Amino acid sequence: MKKVLSISTLMLATLLSFSQLVSPEQHHVDLQKQNLKAKKAIGQVPTTTPSAAMAVPFWTEDFTTGIPASWTNSTAPWVYRGPATTPGVTVGSQGAYGTNSGTINSPTVTSGFIIFDSDYYDNNGTANAFGTG
């Protein structure tokens, strides 16, 4: 009887330990959704959407004129990719293992960006040529 009771207690404790809880944040979001559905059902749709407060950036750079003169570059340098450079603003890594899935989506991407293409600097664009870049 002790074995059955012990096993049953262990199984019950295991089942209870795998329960899911809703976080307070998710509960708040769920309540907002339910409130909006209720308002839509009775024709009281809100006329404005609350906007999130924007944080003030502590540093920005748009690279319109390339890499700023105040920057110090090294022997394995940052490279500027701009509208008139080759490669241009649509090319990410040139390394053998870069997927070239495009560039970052930023508001100033057409002005140019800088990249430290460590993959290219390692293999010069040739697969399995480690350290030859």
N, CA, C and O atoms as a GROMACS GRO file, in nm:
protein
  532
    1MET      N    1   0.082  -0.119   0.000
    1MET     CA    2   0.000   0.000   0.000
    1MET      C    3   0.087   0.126   0.000
    1MET      O    4   0.053   0.225  -0.065
    2LYS      N    5   0.201   0.121   0.074
    2LYS     CA    6   0.289   0.236   0.080
    2LYS      C    7   0.345   0.269  -0.058
    2LYS      O    8   0.359   0.387  -0.093
    3LYS      N    9   0.379   0.167  -0.137
    3LYS     CA   10   0.433   0.189  -0.270
    3LYS      C   11   0.330   0.256  -0.360
    3LYS      O   12   0.364   0.349  -0.434
    4VAL      N   13   0.206   0.212  -0.355
    4VAL     CA   14   0.100   0.269  -0.438
    4VAL      C   15   0.074   0.414  -0.398
    4VAL      O   16   0.059   0.501  -0.484
    5LEU      N   17   0.070   0.440  -0.269
    5LEU     CA   18   0.047   0.575  -0.220
    5LEU      C   19   0.163   0.666  -0.259
    5LEU      O   20   0.141   0.780  -0.302
    6SER      N   21   0.285   0.618  -0.245
    6SER     CA   22   0.403   0.698  -0.281
    6SER      C   23   0.405   0.729  -0.430
    6SER      O   24   0.430   0.843  -0.469
    7ILE      N   25   0.378   0.630  -0.513
    7ILE     CA   26   0.377   0.649  -0.658
    7ILE      C   27   0.265   0.744  -0.698
    7ILE      O   28   0.284   0.831  -0.783
    8SER      N   29   0.148   0.728  -0.638
    8SER     CA   30   0.034   0.815  -0.670
    8SER      C   31   0.064   0.960  -0.631
    8SER      O   32   0.033   1.052  -0.706
    9THR      N   33   0.125   0.979  -0.516
    9THR     CA   34   0.160   1.114  -0.471
    9THR      C   35   0.264   1.176  -0.563
    9THR      O   36   0.254   1.294  -0.597
   10LEU      N   37   0.364   1.099  -0.603
   10LEU     CA   38   0.467   1.146  -0.695
   10LEU      C   39   0.407   1.184  -0.829
   10LEU      O   40   0.443   1.287  -0.885
   11MET      N   41   0.316   1.103  -0.882
   11MET     CA   42   0.253   1.133  -1.011
   11MET      C   43   0.168   1.260  -1.002
   11MET      O   44   0.171   1.342  -1.094
   12LEU      N   45   0.094   1.277  -0.894
   12LEU     CA   46   0.012   1.395  -0.877
   12LEU      C   47   0.098   1.521  -0.866
   12LEU      O   48   0.066   1.624  -0.926
   13ALA      N   49   0.207   1.512  -0.792
   13ALA     CA   50   0.299   1.626  -0.779
   13ALA      C   51   0.361   1.661  -0.914
   13ALA      O   52   0.378   1.779  -0.945
   14THR      N   53   0.395   1.560  -0.994
   14THR     CA   54   0.452   1.582  -1.126
   14THR      C   55   0.352   1.652  -1.218
   14THR      O   56   0.388   1.746  -1.288
   15LEU      N   57   0.229   1.607  -1.218
   15LEU     CA   58   0.126   1.668  -1.302
   15LEU      C   59   0.102   1.814  -1.263
   15LEU      O   60   0.087   1.900  -1.350
   16LEU      N   61   0.098   1.841  -1.135
   16LEU     CA   62   0.074   1.978  -1.089
   16LEU      C   63   0.190   2.070  -1.120
   16LEU      O   64   0.170   2.190  -1.140
   17SER      N   65   0.312   2.017  -1.124
   17SER     CA   66   0.428   2.102  -1.150
   17SER      C   67   0.438   2.145  -1.296
   17SER      O   68   0.515   2.236  -1.326
   18PHE      N   69   0.364   2.084  -1.387
   18PHE     CA   70   0.368   2.120  -1.528
   18PHE      C   71   0.250   2.209  -1.570
   18PHE      O   72   0.223   2.221  -1.689
   19SER      N   73   0.183   2.268  -1.477
   19SER     CA   74   0.071   2.356  -1.512
   19SER      C   75   0.125   2.487  -1.567
   19SER      O   76   0.240   2.523  -1.541
   20GLN      N   77   0.044   2.558  -1.643
   20GLN     CA   78   0.085   2.684  -1.703
   20GLN      C   79   0.016   2.799  -1.633
   20GLN      O   80  -0.100   2.790  -1.593
   21LEU      N   81   0.090   2.907  -1.618
   21LEU     CA   82   0.036   3.027  -1.557
   21LEU      C   83   0.039   3.140  -1.659
   21LEU      O   84   0.129   3.145  -1.743
   22VAL      N   85  -0.057   3.229  -1.653
   22VAL     CA   86  -0.061   3.346  -1.739
   22VAL      C   87   0.011   3.459  -1.666
   22VAL      O   88  -0.019   3.488  -1.550
   23SER      N   89   0.106   3.522  -1.736
   23SER     CA   90   0.178   3.633  -1.675
   23SER      C   91   0.084   3.752  -1.660
   23SER      O   92  -0.014   3.763  -1.733
   24PRO      N   93   0.113   3.842  -1.565
   24PRO     CA   94   0.028   3.961  -1.548
   24PRO      C   95   0.020   4.045  -1.676
   24PRO      O   96  -0.085   4.100  -1.707
   25GLU      N   97   0.132   4.053  -1.750
   25GLU     CA   98   0.132   4.132  -1.874
   25GLU      C   99   0.039   4.069  -1.977
   25GLU      O  100  -0.038   4.140  -2.042
   26GLN      N  101   0.045   3.937  -1.993
   26GLN     CA  102  -0.041   3.869  -2.089
   26GLN      C  103  -0.186   3.879  -2.048
   26GLN      O  104  -0.274   3.894  -2.132
   27HIS      N  105  -0.213   3.870  -1.918
   27HIS     CA  106  -0.349   3.883  -1.867
   27HIS      C  107  -0.404   4.021  -1.901
   27HIS      O  108  -0.520   4.034  -1.940
   28HIS      N  109  -0.320   4.126  -1.886
   28HIS     CA  110  -0.362   4.263  -1.918
   28HIS      C  111  -0.393   4.276  -2.068
   28HIS      O  112  -0.493   4.337  -2.105
   29VAL      N  113  -0.308   4.217  -2.154
   29VAL     CA  114  -0.332   4.222  -2.298
   29VAL      C  115  -0.461   4.148  -2.333
   29VAL      O  116  -0.539   4.196  -2.416
   30ASP      N  117  -0.484   4.033  -2.271
   30ASP     CA  118  -0.606   3.957  -2.297
   30ASP      C  119  -0.730   4.037  -2.257
   30ASP      O  120  -0.830   4.036  -2.328
   31LEU      N  121  -0.722   4.105  -2.143
   31LEU     CA  122  -0.835   4.188  -2.098
   31LEU      C  123  -0.861   4.302  -2.194
   31LEU      O  124  -0.977   4.336  -2.221
   32GLN      N  125  -0.755   4.364  -2.247
   32GLN     CA  126  -0.772   4.472  -2.343
   32GLN      C  127  -0.840   4.421  -2.470
   32GLN      O  128  -0.928   4.487  -2.524
   33LYS      N  129  -0.800   4.303  -2.518
   33LYS     CA  130  -0.860   4.246  -2.638
   33LYS      C  131  -1.008   4.215  -2.614
   33LYS      O  132  -1.092   4.242  -2.701
   34GLN      N  133  -1.040   4.159  -2.498
   34GLN     CA  134  -1.179   4.129  -2.467
   34GLN      C  135  -1.261   4.258  -2.458
   34GLN      O  136  -1.375   4.262  -2.505
   35ASN      N  137  -1.204   4.363  -2.401
   35ASN     CA  138  -1.273   4.490  -2.388
   35ASN      C  139  -1.300   4.550  -2.526
   35ASN      O  140  -1.409   4.602  -2.552
   36LEU      N  141  -1.201   4.542  -2.616
   36LEU     CA  142  -1.217   4.594  -2.752
   36LEU      C  143  -1.325   4.516  -2.827
   36LEU      O  144  -1.406   4.576  -2.898
   37LYS      N  145  -1.326   4.384  -2.812
   37LYS     CA  146  -1.429   4.302  -2.877
   37LYS      C  147  -1.568   4.339  -2.826
   37LYS      O  148  -1.664   4.347  -2.904
   38ALA      N  149  -1.578   4.362  -2.696
   38ALA     CA  150  -1.708   4.398  -2.639
   38ALA      C  151  -1.755   4.534  -2.692
   38ALA      O  152  -1.873   4.552  -2.722
   39LYS      N  153  -1.662   4.629  -2.704
   39LYS     CA  154  -1.698   4.761  -2.755
   39LYS      C  155  -1.739   4.754  -2.902
   39LYS      O  156  -1.834   4.821  -2.944
   40LYS      N  157  -1.668   4.671  -2.980
   40LYS     CA  158  -1.705   4.655  -3.121
   40LYS      C  159  -1.844   4.594  -3.133
   40LYS      O  160  -1.921   4.630  -3.222
   41ALA      N  161  -1.874   4.501  -3.044
   41ALA     CA  162  -2.004   4.432  -3.049
   41ALA      C  163  -2.119   4.528  -3.024
   41ALA      O  164  -2.228   4.509  -3.078
   42ILE      N  165  -2.096   4.632  -2.943
   42ILE     CA  166  -2.205   4.726  -2.916
   42ILE      C  167  -2.186   4.858  -2.990
   42ILE      O  168  -2.257   4.956  -2.964
   43GLY      N  169  -2.091   4.862  -3.083
   43GLY     CA  170  -2.073   4.979  -3.168
   43GLY      C  171  -1.991   5.090  -3.107
   43GLY      O  172  -1.998   5.203  -3.155
   44GLN      N  173  -1.914   5.065  -3.004
   44GLN     CA  174  -1.830   5.166  -2.942
   44GLN      C  175  -1.683   5.141  -2.975
   44GLN      O  176  -1.604   5.108  -2.887
   45VAL      N  177  -1.647   5.157  -3.101
   45VAL     CA  178  -1.510   5.135  -3.143
   45VAL      C  179  -1.428   5.260  -3.110
   45VAL      O  180  -1.471   5.371  -3.142
   46PRO      N  181  -1.312   5.244  -3.047
   46PRO     CA  182  -1.230   5.362  -3.015
   46PRO      C  183  -1.189   5.436  -3.140
   46PRO      O  184  -1.162   5.374  -3.243
   47THR      N  185  -1.183   5.570  -3.134
   47THR     CA  186  -1.149   5.651  -3.250
   47THR      C  187  -1.001   5.680  -3.261
   47THR      O  188  -0.954   5.718  -3.368
   48THR      N  189  -0.925   5.664  -3.154
   48THR     CA  190  -0.781   5.688  -3.159
   48THR      C  191  -0.706   5.567  -3.108
   48THR      O  192  -0.757   5.488  -3.029
   49THR      N  193  -0.584   5.554  -3.155
   49THR     CA  194  -0.497   5.445  -3.112
   49THR      C  195  -0.389   5.505  -3.023
   49THR      O  196  -0.323   5.600  -3.063
   50PRO      N  197  -0.370   5.452  -2.904
   50PRO     CA  198  -0.264   5.506  -2.819
   50PRO      C  199  -0.128   5.481  -2.883
   50PRO      O  200  -0.105   5.375  -2.942
   51SER      N  201  -0.039   5.577  -2.871
   51SER     CA  202   0.094   5.560  -2.930
   51SER      C  203   0.197   5.539  -2.821
   51SER      O  204   0.184   5.592  -2.710
   52ALA      N  205   0.298   5.462  -2.852
   52ALA     CA  206   0.405   5.435  -2.756
   52ALA      C  207   0.498   5.556  -2.751
   52ALA      O  208   0.522   5.621  -2.853
   53ALA      N  209   0.548   5.584  -2.635
   53ALA     CA  210   0.642   5.695  -2.620
   53ALA      C  211   0.774   5.658  -2.687
   53ALA      O  212   0.824   5.547  -2.668
   54MET      N  213   0.829   5.749  -2.764
   54MET     CA  214   0.954   5.726  -2.833
   54MET      C  215   1.071   5.768  -2.744
   54MET      O  216   1.068   5.875  -2.684
   55ALA      N  217   1.171   5.683  -2.735
   55ALA     CA  218   1.290   5.716  -2.658
   55ALA      C  219   1.378   5.809  -2.742
   55ALA      O  220   1.382   5.798  -2.864
   56VAL      N  221   1.446   5.900  -2.676
   56VAL     CA  222   1.537   5.991  -2.745
   56VAL      C  223   1.667   5.916  -2.772
   56VAL      O  224   1.728   5.865  -2.678
   57PRO      N  225   1.711   5.910  -2.899
   57PRO     CA  226   1.836   5.837  -2.927
   57PRO      C  227   1.955   5.908  -2.864
   57PRO      O  228   1.960   6.031  -2.860
   58PHE      N  229   2.050   5.832  -2.815
   58PHE     CA  230   2.168   5.891  -2.754
   58PHE      C  231   2.280   5.909  -2.856
   58PHE      O  232   2.377   5.980  -2.827
   59TRP      N  233   2.268   5.847  -2.975
   59TRP     CA  234   2.367   5.864  -3.080
   59TRP      C  235   2.305   5.823  -3.212
   59TRP      O  236   2.234   5.722  -3.218
   60THR      N  237   2.330   5.897  -3.317
   60THR     CA  238   2.283   5.860  -3.450
   60THR      C  239   2.391   5.892  -3.551
   60THR      O  240   2.478   5.976  -3.528
   61GLU      N  241   2.385   5.823  -3.663
   61GLU     CA  242   2.476   5.848  -3.775
   61GLU      C  243   2.407   5.795  -3.899
   61GLU      O  244   2.359   5.681  -3.899
   62ASP      N  245   2.402   5.873  -4.006
   62ASP     CA  246   2.334   5.823  -4.126
   62ASP      C  247   2.431   5.786  -4.239
   62ASP      O  248   2.387   5.733  -4.340
   63PHE      N  249   2.559   5.812  -4.224
   63PHE     CA  250   2.663   5.774  -4.320
   63PHE      C  251   2.636   5.827  -4.460
   63PHE      O  252   2.674   5.763  -4.558
   64THR      N  253   2.572   5.943  -4.471
   64THR     CA  254   2.544   6.003  -4.601
   64THR      C  255   2.673   6.032  -4.677
   64THR      O  256   2.677   6.018  -4.799
   65THR      N  257   2.776   6.073  -4.606
   65THR     CA  258   2.902   6.108  -4.672
   65THR      C  259   3.010   6.004  -4.647
   65THR      O  260   3.129   6.033  -4.661
   66GLY      N  261   2.972   5.884  -4.609
   66GLY     CA  262   3.070   5.779  -4.584
   66GLY      C  263   3.106   5.771  -4.438
   66GLY      O  264   3.030   5.815  -4.351
   67ILE      N  265   3.223   5.712  -4.411
   67ILE     CA  266   3.269   5.697  -4.274
   67ILE      C  267   3.319   5.833  -4.225
   67ILE      O  268   3.401   5.895  -4.293
   68PRO      N  269   3.272   5.880  -4.112
   68PRO     CA  270   3.314   6.011  -4.062
   68PRO      C  271   3.465   6.020  -4.042
   68PRO      O  272   3.530   5.922  -4.005
   69ALA      N  273   3.520   6.136  -4.069
   69ALA     CA  274   3.665   6.157  -4.056
   69ALA      C  275   3.712   6.141  -3.913
   69ALA      O  276   3.830   6.113  -3.890
   70SER      N  277   3.623   6.157  -3.817
   70SER     CA  278   3.661   6.144  -3.676
   70SER      C  279   3.677   5.999  -3.633
   70SER      O  280   3.724   5.972  -3.522
   71TRP      N  281   3.640   5.904  -3.719
   71TRP     CA  282   3.653   5.762  -3.685
   71TRP      C  283   3.793   5.714  -3.719
   71TRP      O  284   3.853   5.760  -3.816
   72THR      N  285   3.844   5.620  -3.639
   72THR     CA  286   3.974   5.559  -3.666
   72THR      C  287   3.948   5.419  -3.720
   72THR      O  288   3.881   5.339  -3.655
   73ASN      N  289   4.001   5.390  -3.838
   73ASN     CA  290   3.983   5.259  -3.899
   73ASN      C  291   4.110   5.178  -3.880
   73ASN      O  292   4.218   5.235  -3.863
   74SER      N  293   4.099   5.045  -3.883
   74SER     CA  294   4.215   4.958  -3.862
   74SER      C  295   4.257   4.893  -3.992
   74SER      O  296   4.206   4.927  -4.099
   75THR      N  297   4.352   4.798  -3.984
   75THR     CA  298   4.398   4.729  -4.105
   75THR      C  299   4.290   4.637  -4.161
   75THR      O  300   4.287   4.612  -4.282
   76ALA      N  301   4.201   4.588  -4.077
   76ALA     CA  302   4.083   4.516  -4.123
   76ALA      C  303   3.967   4.613  -4.102
   76ALA      O  304   3.900   4.609  -3.999
   77PRO      N  305   3.944   4.701  -4.198
   77PRO     CA  306   3.860   4.818  -4.174
   77PRO      C  307   3.710   4.795  -4.189
   77PRO      O  308   3.662   4.697  -4.247
   78TRP      N  309   3.639   4.891  -4.133
   78TRP     CA  310   3.498   4.906  -4.164
   78TRP      C  311   3.491   4.957  -4.307
   78TRP      O  312   3.577   5.034  -4.349
   79VAL      N  313   3.391   4.915  -4.382
   79VAL     CA  314   3.378   4.954  -4.522
   79VAL      C  315   3.246   5.027  -4.540
   79VAL      O  316   3.143   4.985  -4.488
   80TYR      N  317   3.249   5.136  -4.615
   80TYR     CA  318   3.129   5.212  -4.646
   80TYR      C  319   3.063   5.154  -4.770
   80TYR      O  320   3.129   5.133  -4.872
   81ARG      N  321   2.933   5.129  -4.761
   81ARG     CA  322   2.854   5.087  -4.877
   81ARG      C  323   2.750   5.196  -4.900
   81ARG      O  324   2.661   5.216  -4.818
   82GLY      N  325   2.762   5.266  -5.011
   82GLY     CA  326   2.671   5.376  -5.040
   82GLY      C  327   2.605   5.360  -5.175
   82GLY      O  328   2.627   5.260  -5.244
   83PRO      N  329   2.524   5.457  -5.215
   83PRO     CA  330   2.451   5.447  -5.342
   83PRO      C  331   2.543   5.444  -5.464
   83PRO      O  332   2.503   5.395  -5.569
   84ALA      N  333   2.667   5.498  -5.451
   84ALA     CA  334   2.758   5.501  -5.566
   84ALA      C  335   2.881   5.414  -5.545
   84ALA      O  336   2.981   5.432  -5.615
   85THR      N  337   2.878   5.320  -5.450
   85THR     CA  338   2.993   5.234  -5.425
   85THR      C  339   2.970   5.096  -5.485
   85THR      O  340   2.857   5.058  -5.514
   86THR      N  341   3.080   5.023  -5.503
   86THR     CA  342   3.071   4.885  -5.548
   86THR      C  343   3.141   4.800  -5.445
   86THR      O  344   3.261   4.817  -5.424
   87PRO      N  345   3.072   4.709  -5.380
   87PRO     CA  346   2.929   4.680  -5.386
   87PRO      C  347   2.848   4.792  -5.324
   87PRO      O  348   2.899   4.873  -5.247
   88GLY      N  349   2.721   4.797  -5.358
   88GLY     CA  350   2.633   4.906  -5.316
   88GLY      C  351   2.553   4.875  -5.191
   88GLY      O  352   2.587   4.785  -5.114
   89VAL      N  353   2.448   4.951  -5.172
   89VAL     CA  354   2.367   4.944  -5.050
   89VAL      C  355   2.281   4.819  -5.040
   89VAL      O  356   2.220   4.795  -4.936
   90THR      N  357   2.275   4.739  -5.145
   90THR     CA  358   2.194   4.617  -5.139
   90THR      C  359   2.276   4.493  -5.106
   90THR      O  360   2.221   4.383  -5.096
   91VAL      N  361   2.407   4.509  -5.087
   91VAL     CA  362   2.495   4.395  -5.062
   91VAL      C  363   2.541   4.396  -4.917
   91VAL      O  364   2.594   4.496  -4.868
   92GLY      N  365   2.520   4.284  -4.850
   92GLY     CA  366   2.571   4.266  -4.714
   92GLY      C  367   2.710   4.207  -4.719
   92GLY      O  368   2.800   4.267  -4.779
   93SER      N  369   2.730   4.092  -4.658
   93SER     CA  370   2.860   4.027  -4.655
   93SER      C  371   2.900   3.974  -4.792
   93SER      O  372   2.816   3.925  -4.868
   94GLN      N  373   3.029   3.985  -4.824
   94GLN     CA  374   3.084   3.927  -4.946
   94GLN      C  375   3.158   3.797  -4.917
   94GLN      O  376   3.213   3.735  -5.008
   95GLY      N  377   3.162   3.757  -4.792
   95GLY     CA  378   3.234   3.637  -4.753
   95GLY      C  379   3.169   3.511  -4.808
   95GLY      O  380   3.054   3.514  -4.852
   96ALA      N  381   3.242   3.401  -4.805
   96ALA     CA  382   3.194   3.274  -4.859
   96ALA      C  383   3.074   3.222  -4.783
   96ALA      O  384   2.994   3.146  -4.838
   97TYR      N  385   3.059   3.260  -4.657
   97TYR     CA  386   2.951   3.207  -4.577
   97TYR      C  387   2.842   3.311  -4.548
   97TYR      O  388   2.749   3.284  -4.473
   98GLY      N  389   2.854   3.426  -4.607
   98GLY     CA  390   2.749   3.528  -4.595
   98GLY      C  391   2.634   3.488  -4.684
   98GLY      O  392   2.655   3.446  -4.798
   99THR      N  393   2.515   3.501  -4.636
   99THR     CA  394   2.399   3.460  -4.717
   99THR      C  395   2.351   3.570  -4.808
   99THR      O  396   2.267   3.547  -4.895
  100ASN      N  397   2.404   3.692  -4.789
  100ASN     CA  398   2.360   3.808  -4.864
  100ASN      C  399   2.208   3.817  -4.865
  100ASN      O  400   2.146   3.838  -4.969
  101SER      N  401   2.151   3.801  -4.748
  101SER     CA  402   2.007   3.809  -4.735
  101SER      C  403   1.959   3.953  -4.729
  101SER      O  404   1.847   3.980  -4.686
  102GLY      N  405   2.043   4.042  -4.770
  102GLY     CA  406   2.005   4.183  -4.769
  102GLY      C  407   2.071   4.255  -4.654
  102GLY      O  408   2.154   4.199  -4.582
  103THR      N  409   2.034   4.378  -4.639
  103THR     CA  410   2.095   4.462  -4.537
  103THR      C  411   1.993   4.494  -4.428
  103THR      O  412   1.877   4.455  -4.437
  104ILE      N  413   2.037   4.563  -4.327
  104ILE     CA  414   1.947   4.600  -4.220
  104ILE      C  415   1.842   4.697  -4.273
  104ILE      O  416   1.868   4.774  -4.365
  105ASN      N  417   1.725   4.692  -4.216
  105ASN     CA  418   1.616   4.780  -4.256
  105ASN      C  419   1.618   4.903  -4.167
  105ASN      O  420   1.561   4.903  -4.058
  106SER      N  421   1.685   5.008  -4.215
  106SER     CA  422   1.693   5.130  -4.136
  106SER      C  423   1.637   5.245  -4.220
  106SER      O  424   1.630   5.235  -4.342
  107PRO      N  425   1.596   5.354  -4.154
  107PRO     CA  426   1.540   5.466  -4.228
  107PRO      C  427   1.638   5.531  -4.326
  107PRO      O  428   1.596   5.597  -4.421
  108THR      N  429   1.768   5.513  -4.303
  108THR     CA  430   1.867   5.578  -4.389
  108THR      C  431   1.947   5.480  -4.474
  108THR      O  432   2.058   5.511  -4.516
  109VAL      N  433   1.892   5.362  -4.498
  109VAL     CA  434   1.969   5.260  -4.571
  109VAL      C  435   2.007   5.308  -4.711
  109VAL      O  436   2.112   5.268  -4.760
  110THR      N  437   1.927   5.389  -4.776
  110THR     CA  438   1.962   5.436  -4.910
  110THR      C  439   2.075   5.538  -4.907
  110THR      O  440   2.137   5.562  -5.011
  111SER      N  441   2.104   5.598  -4.792
  111SER     CA  442   2.216   5.691  -4.780
  111SER      C  443   2.348   5.615  -4.767
  111SER      O  444   2.455   5.670  -4.794
  112GLY      N  445   2.339   5.490  -4.727
  112GLY     CA  446   2.459   5.409  -4.709
  112GLY      C  447   2.471   5.357  -4.569
  112GLY      O  448   2.397   5.398  -4.479
  113PHE      N  449   2.564   5.266  -4.550
  113PHE     CA  450   2.589   5.207  -4.420
  113PHE      C  451   2.733   5.161  -4.417
  113PHE      O  452   2.801   5.159  -4.520
  114ILE      N  453   2.780   5.124  -4.299
  114ILE     CA  454   2.914   5.066  -4.289
  114ILE      C  455   2.900   4.922  -4.243
  114ILE      O  456   2.804   4.885  -4.176
  115ILE      N  457   2.998   4.841  -4.280
  115ILE     CA  458   2.998   4.700  -4.245
  115ILE      C  459   3.141   4.658  -4.210
  115ILE      O  460   3.237   4.699  -4.275
  116PHE      N  461   3.152   4.577  -4.109
  116PHE     CA  462   3.278   4.508  -4.081
  116PHE      C  463   3.257   4.366  -4.126
  116PHE      O  464   3.199   4.285  -4.053
  117ASP      N  465   3.302   4.334  -4.244
  117ASP     CA  466   3.274   4.205  -4.306
  117ASP      C  467   3.377   4.102  -4.264
  117ASP      O  468   3.466   4.066  -4.341
  118SER      N  469   3.365   4.053  -4.141
  118SER     CA  470   3.464   3.962  -4.086
  118SER      C  471   3.473   3.831  -4.164
  118SER      O  472   3.580   3.772  -4.173
  119ASP      N  473   3.362   3.786  -4.220
  119ASP     CA  474   3.364   3.664  -4.301
  119ASP      C  475   3.453   3.684  -4.423
  119ASP      O  476   3.536   3.599  -4.454
  120TYR      N  477   3.436   3.794  -4.492
  120TYR     CA  478   3.516   3.824  -4.611
  120TYR      C  479   3.663   3.843  -4.574
  120TYR      O  480   3.752   3.796  -4.646
  121TYR      N  481   3.688   3.912  -4.462
  121TYR     CA  482   3.827   3.933  -4.421
  121TYR      C  483   3.895   3.802  -4.383
  121TYR      O  484   4.018   3.794  -4.387
  122ASP      N  485   3.819   3.700  -4.345
  122ASP     CA  486   3.877   3.571  -4.310
  122ASP      C  487   3.904   3.484  -4.432
  122ASP      O  488   4.010   3.423  -4.440
  123ASN      N  489   3.810   3.478  -4.527
  123ASN     CA  490   3.825   3.381  -4.636
  123ASN      C  491   3.827   3.442  -4.776
  123ASN      O  492   3.832   3.368  -4.874
  124ASN      N  493   3.824   3.576  -4.787
  124ASN     CA  494   3.831   3.644  -4.916
  124ASN      C  495   3.724   3.596  -5.013
  124ASN      O  496   3.742   3.604  -5.135
  125GLY      N  497   3.613   3.547  -4.961
  125GLY     CA  498   3.502   3.504  -5.046
  125GLY      C  499   3.513   3.362  -5.096
  125GLY      O  500   3.432   3.320  -5.178
  126THR      N  501   3.613   3.286  -5.049
  126THR     CA  502   3.632   3.148  -5.096
  126THR      C  503   3.602   3.051  -4.982
  126THR      O  504   3.661   3.061  -4.874
  127ALA      N  505   3.510   2.958  -5.007
  127ALA     CA  506   3.474   2.860  -4.904
  127ALA      C  507   3.594   2.773  -4.867
  127ALA      O  508   3.675   2.737  -4.952
  128ASN      N  509   3.604   2.739  -4.740
  128ASN     CA  510   3.710   2.654  -4.684
  128ASN      C  511   3.850   2.715  -4.696
  128ASN      O  512   3.949   2.644  -4.678
  129ALA      N  513   3.860   2.842  -4.726
  129ALA     CA  514   3.990   2.908  -4.735
  129ALA      C  515   4.012   2.993  -4.610
  129ALA      O  516   4.042   3.112  -4.617
  130PHE      N  517   3.998   2.929  -4.496
  130PHE     CA  518   4.005   3.000  -4.369
  130PHE      C  519   4.142   3.068  -4.351
  130PHE      O  520   4.246   3.007  -4.375
  131GLY      N  521   4.138   3.194  -4.308
  131GLY     CA  522   4.261   3.267  -4.281
  131GLY      C  523   4.332   3.322  -4.403
  131GLY      O  524   4.444   3.372  -4.391
  132THR      N  525   4.269   3.315  -4.520
  132THR     CA  526   4.337   3.363  -4.642
  132THR      C  527   4.289   3.501  -4.684
  132THR      O  528   4.337   3.555  -4.784
  133GLY      N  529   4.197   3.558  -4.610
  133GLY     CA  530   4.142   3.689  -4.648
  133GLY      C  531   4.234   3.802  -4.612
  133GLY      O  532   4.202   3.918  -4.637
   0.00000   0.00000   0.00000
